[in-house]
XYZ file of C-alpha atoms in Angstrom:
301
model
C 11.053 31.295 55.052
C 8.305 33.514 53.582
C 6.654 31.468 50.811
C 5.275 34.606 49.171
C 8.805 35.909 48.643
C 9.865 32.515 47.281
C 6.892 32.503 44.919
C 7.854 35.924 43.571
C 11.531 34.927 43.298
C 10.526 31.834 41.306
C 8.436 33.910 38.898
C 11.317 36.352 38.345
C 13.837 33.540 37.811
C 11.475 31.802 35.407
C 10.773 34.983 33.413
C 14.266 36.476 33.630
C 12.685 39.877 34.088
C 11.079 41.882 36.890
C 8.573 43.374 34.459
C 7.449 40.056 32.977
C 7.229 38.471 36.424
C 5.140 41.413 37.624
C 2.771 40.992 34.687
C 2.361 37.285 35.461
C 1.790 37.966 39.183
C -0.347 41.096 38.666
C 2.123 43.131 40.723
C 4.052 46.294 39.947
C 7.717 46.024 39.015
C 8.664 47.966 42.154
C 6.695 45.556 44.378
C 8.416 42.566 42.783
C 11.825 44.223 43.143
C 11.207 44.955 46.855
C 10.296 41.325 47.553
C 13.394 40.034 45.774
C 15.652 42.452 47.666
C 14.028 41.452 50.946
C 14.670 37.778 50.180
C 18.299 38.485 49.293
C 18.702 40.363 52.577
C 17.082 37.532 54.544
C 19.462 35.010 52.943
C 22.417 37.432 53.037
C 23.284 36.639 49.428
C 22.835 37.882 45.861
C 20.363 35.853 43.813
C 20.558 37.683 40.479
C 23.165 39.343 38.304
C 21.471 42.448 36.921
C 22.286 43.792 33.452
C 20.601 45.707 30.649
C 19.175 42.603 28.945
C 17.556 41.156 32.055
C 18.405 39.053 35.083
C 20.698 36.030 35.325
C 20.710 33.739 38.351
C 23.835 33.596 40.474
C 25.089 30.223 41.699
C 23.125 30.732 44.907
C 20.101 31.757 42.858
C 20.338 28.554 40.793
C 20.291 26.482 44.002
C 17.207 28.275 45.259
C 15.473 28.066 41.858
C 15.989 24.283 41.814
C 14.304 24.101 45.213
C 11.373 26.357 44.285
C 10.889 24.469 40.985
C 10.492 21.243 42.934
C 8.058 22.935 45.304
C 5.976 24.341 42.446
C 5.730 20.901 40.806
C 4.600 19.342 44.076
C 1.991 22.045 44.593
C 0.768 21.588 41.010
C 0.516 17.852 41.642
C -1.447 18.374 44.850
C -3.729 20.892 43.136
C -4.380 18.450 40.308
C -5.274 15.679 42.736
C -7.639 17.965 44.664
C -9.367 19.086 41.477
C -9.603 15.515 40.281
C -11.720 14.687 43.315
C -14.564 16.451 41.536
C -16.889 14.571 39.224
C -16.337 16.761 36.178
C -13.376 16.458 33.802
C -11.760 19.887 33.496
C -8.448 21.691 33.858
C -5.098 21.262 32.129
C -3.587 17.926 31.137
C 0.041 17.920 29.988
C 0.581 15.239 27.343
C 3.943 14.442 25.787
C 4.699 12.291 22.768
C 6.946 12.273 19.708
C 6.657 14.867 16.931
C 5.443 12.288 14.429
C 2.794 10.591 16.554
C 1.597 13.822 18.132
C 1.318 15.888 14.963
C 0.219 13.217 12.512
C -1.941 10.841 14.558
C -2.983 12.321 17.901
C -3.675 16.003 17.144
C -6.107 15.335 14.259
C -8.205 13.148 16.592
C -8.425 15.509 19.572
C -11.635 17.062 18.248
C -13.542 14.061 19.602
C -11.996 14.482 23.054
C -12.898 18.195 23.196
C -16.439 17.464 22.028
C -16.895 15.147 24.994
C -14.977 17.258 27.540
C -15.157 20.916 26.460
C -13.627 22.164 29.739
C -10.481 20.042 29.344
C -7.311 21.872 28.319
C -4.605 19.810 26.613
C -1.006 21.036 26.685
C 0.511 18.870 23.920
C 4.301 18.759 24.208
C 5.987 17.166 21.204
C 9.449 16.014 22.245
C 11.812 13.325 21.077
C 13.457 13.380 24.503
C 11.726 11.497 27.329
C 10.205 13.872 29.886
C 10.276 13.067 33.589
C 6.723 12.089 34.564
C 7.348 11.583 38.317
C 8.744 15.150 38.413
C 5.575 16.325 36.592
C 7.270 17.582 33.446
C 4.163 15.990 31.908
C 1.100 14.134 33.188
C 0.792 11.518 30.448
C 3.295 10.190 27.921
C 2.855 8.191 24.724
C 6.236 6.760 23.739
C 7.602 4.353 21.166
C 9.175 2.112 23.815
C 8.315 0.890 27.292
C 9.091 3.579 29.893
C 11.968 2.759 32.220
C 11.066 5.227 34.991
C 9.808 3.779 38.247
C 6.387 4.434 39.802
C 4.607 4.668 36.458
C 1.396 3.008 35.335
C 1.960 1.846 31.769
C -0.250 0.307 29.126
C 0.782 -1.055 25.749
C -1.475 0.581 23.159
C -0.377 -0.965 19.881
C 2.596 -1.860 17.730
C 3.831 -0.014 14.668
C 6.298 -0.682 11.871
C 8.284 1.537 9.537
C 7.382 0.884 5.897
C 7.909 2.382 2.440
C 5.229 4.425 0.673
C 4.798 6.517 -2.465
C 2.064 8.544 -4.110
C 0.168 7.117 -7.113
C 1.353 10.038 -9.280
C 4.998 9.393 -8.417
C 4.683 5.699 -9.263
C 2.821 6.479 -12.496
C 5.704 8.683 -13.618
C 8.688 6.741 -12.286
C 7.410 3.172 -12.075
C 7.039 0.976 -9.006
C 10.095 -0.993 -7.841
C 9.469 -4.719 -7.474
C 12.911 -5.588 -6.088
C 15.151 -3.803 -3.590
C 17.853 -3.470 -6.251
C 15.528 -1.250 -8.287
C 15.561 1.408 -5.546
C 18.796 2.650 -7.107
C 16.722 4.572 -9.674
C 14.392 6.178 -7.095
C 14.730 8.984 -4.579
C 14.508 7.799 -0.951
C 12.871 10.218 1.499
C 13.690 9.507 5.133
C 15.110 10.734 8.385
C 18.886 10.852 8.467
C 20.467 7.947 10.395
C 21.552 9.280 13.760
C 18.695 11.787 14.005
C 16.376 11.373 17.021
C 13.966 8.610 15.978
C 12.966 5.085 16.894
C 15.841 2.650 16.462
C 13.765 0.411 14.198
C 13.321 3.246 11.711
C 17.013 4.116 11.754
C 17.970 0.483 11.132
C 15.567 0.194 8.177
C 16.932 3.378 6.603
C 20.520 2.202 7.041
C 19.701 -1.109 5.351
C 18.114 0.721 2.416
C 21.019 3.135 1.997
C 23.396 0.165 1.948
C 21.877 -0.779 -1.440
C 23.494 2.164 -3.272
C 20.441 4.431 -3.386
C 21.673 7.312 -5.546
C 19.362 10.145 -4.489
C 17.980 10.943 -1.062
C 16.047 13.645 0.711
C 16.507 13.625 4.480
C 14.118 15.481 6.766
C 14.430 15.733 10.548
C 10.828 14.709 11.275
C 8.141 12.461 9.821
C 5.829 15.356 8.981
C 8.414 16.586 6.475
C 8.938 13.073 5.116
C 5.172 12.713 4.646
C 4.764 16.076 2.909
C 7.605 15.328 0.503
C 6.201 11.871 -0.236
C 2.632 12.997 -0.960
C 4.133 15.785 -3.114
C 5.559 13.130 -5.481
C 9.243 13.650 -4.627
C 10.056 9.991 -4.057
C 9.532 6.928 -1.874
C 9.176 7.726 1.811
C 10.024 5.691 4.907
C 7.122 6.313 7.281
C 5.390 4.794 10.322
C 2.393 2.719 9.277
C 0.013 4.536 11.681
C 0.078 7.581 9.398
C -1.314 5.923 6.327
C -4.968 5.433 7.329
C -5.418 9.205 7.028
C -3.855 9.120 3.538
C -5.596 6.135 1.899
C -4.337 6.874 -1.621
C -0.713 6.258 -0.593
C 0.732 3.051 -2.033
C 2.912 0.710 -0.031
C 6.123 -0.059 -1.934
C 8.141 -3.279 -1.587
C 5.691 -4.743 0.967
C 8.143 -7.459 2.026
C 10.482 -4.807 3.445
C 9.644 -3.268 6.821
C 11.163 -2.559 10.207
C 10.875 -4.718 13.275
C 7.813 -4.151 15.460
C 7.855 -1.043 17.664
C 5.649 -1.054 20.802
C 3.671 2.069 21.708
C 3.057 2.679 25.422
C 0.884 5.121 27.351
C 2.224 5.948 30.813
C 1.411 8.223 33.730
C 2.534 8.568 37.378
C 1.069 6.277 40.009
C -0.177 9.320 41.931
C -2.494 10.195 39.013
C -4.200 6.800 39.078
C -7.475 8.391 40.282
C -7.217 11.443 38.027
C -10.391 11.876 35.990
C -8.528 13.917 33.378
C -5.985 11.152 32.902
C -8.708 8.505 32.794
C -10.668 10.490 30.208
C -7.595 10.898 28.007
C -6.524 7.252 28.426
C -10.002 5.979 27.486
C -10.151 8.329 24.496
C -6.779 7.096 23.173
C -7.748 3.454 23.690
C -11.019 3.991 21.791
C -9.118 5.642 18.947
C -6.620 2.764 18.868
C -9.511 0.289 18.520
C -10.926 2.361 15.665
C -7.418 2.548 14.164
C -7.104 -1.247 14.197
C -10.513 -1.669 12.552
C -9.576 0.839 9.862
C -6.267 -0.893 9.171
C -8.004 -4.238 8.952
C -10.549 -2.797 6.504
C -7.695 -1.372 4.416
C -5.859 -4.716 4.509
C -2.830 -2.848 5.825
C -1.446 -5.560 8.106
């Protein structure tokens, strides 16, 4: 089968439009349309339903798109390995992690990585769902549990806990609780139980809500919880890794915290020799060491 026709079909299926696919491939719409028709004729089937809003894959088109998607991922993997045979660190690295860790801990530190490797391009994908590394949905993952997928190299980076924090201004106005029972007079800011989050955080929130907390603000990510907490709205349930960047925050009820949550970095076995992966892994490990030193200096543990 003509790979060029398959390549064009894949671009059209991915874009859902002949025009957008043509733009991506630097081909005219008519040239793209001819290639798709030729492929349909070769297969003696219809690959797309055509309507005013764009193109929708037929059942046969879905089957072919699954196959071409797998081929594209394998080609991308091979290309990455070939490029990684060079001495320089450059090209795109797809990194996935949770919204909280990616937005609040990792992203603010990437300046140092870019300073060292200016030709590196990071595609940071913040997802609560676990992406499939062997299928190259991402190159590297940082997750709040040990990965269960096979054929992955994994390294435990650190452990975190969910704890309770408030701003000095909030505590000055509302007082600081010294016993769990006193939380009844405070507003609890947290993720709603059942929302995508680490189990340890959900369990801590459920235990707090069981003590008849009267007022709550629930937010579906830790960035929102943090912003509400530093804006003096109440006492927030947050991962401890956030706090070193907000040193004025006060830990409330220090005897109450979640169980320990392990943080793992993982990547496919086939990327073991990747210089981009190695550069990112070493950068994260250096930042973790600095993180531990900072926490120790703050007396946070």
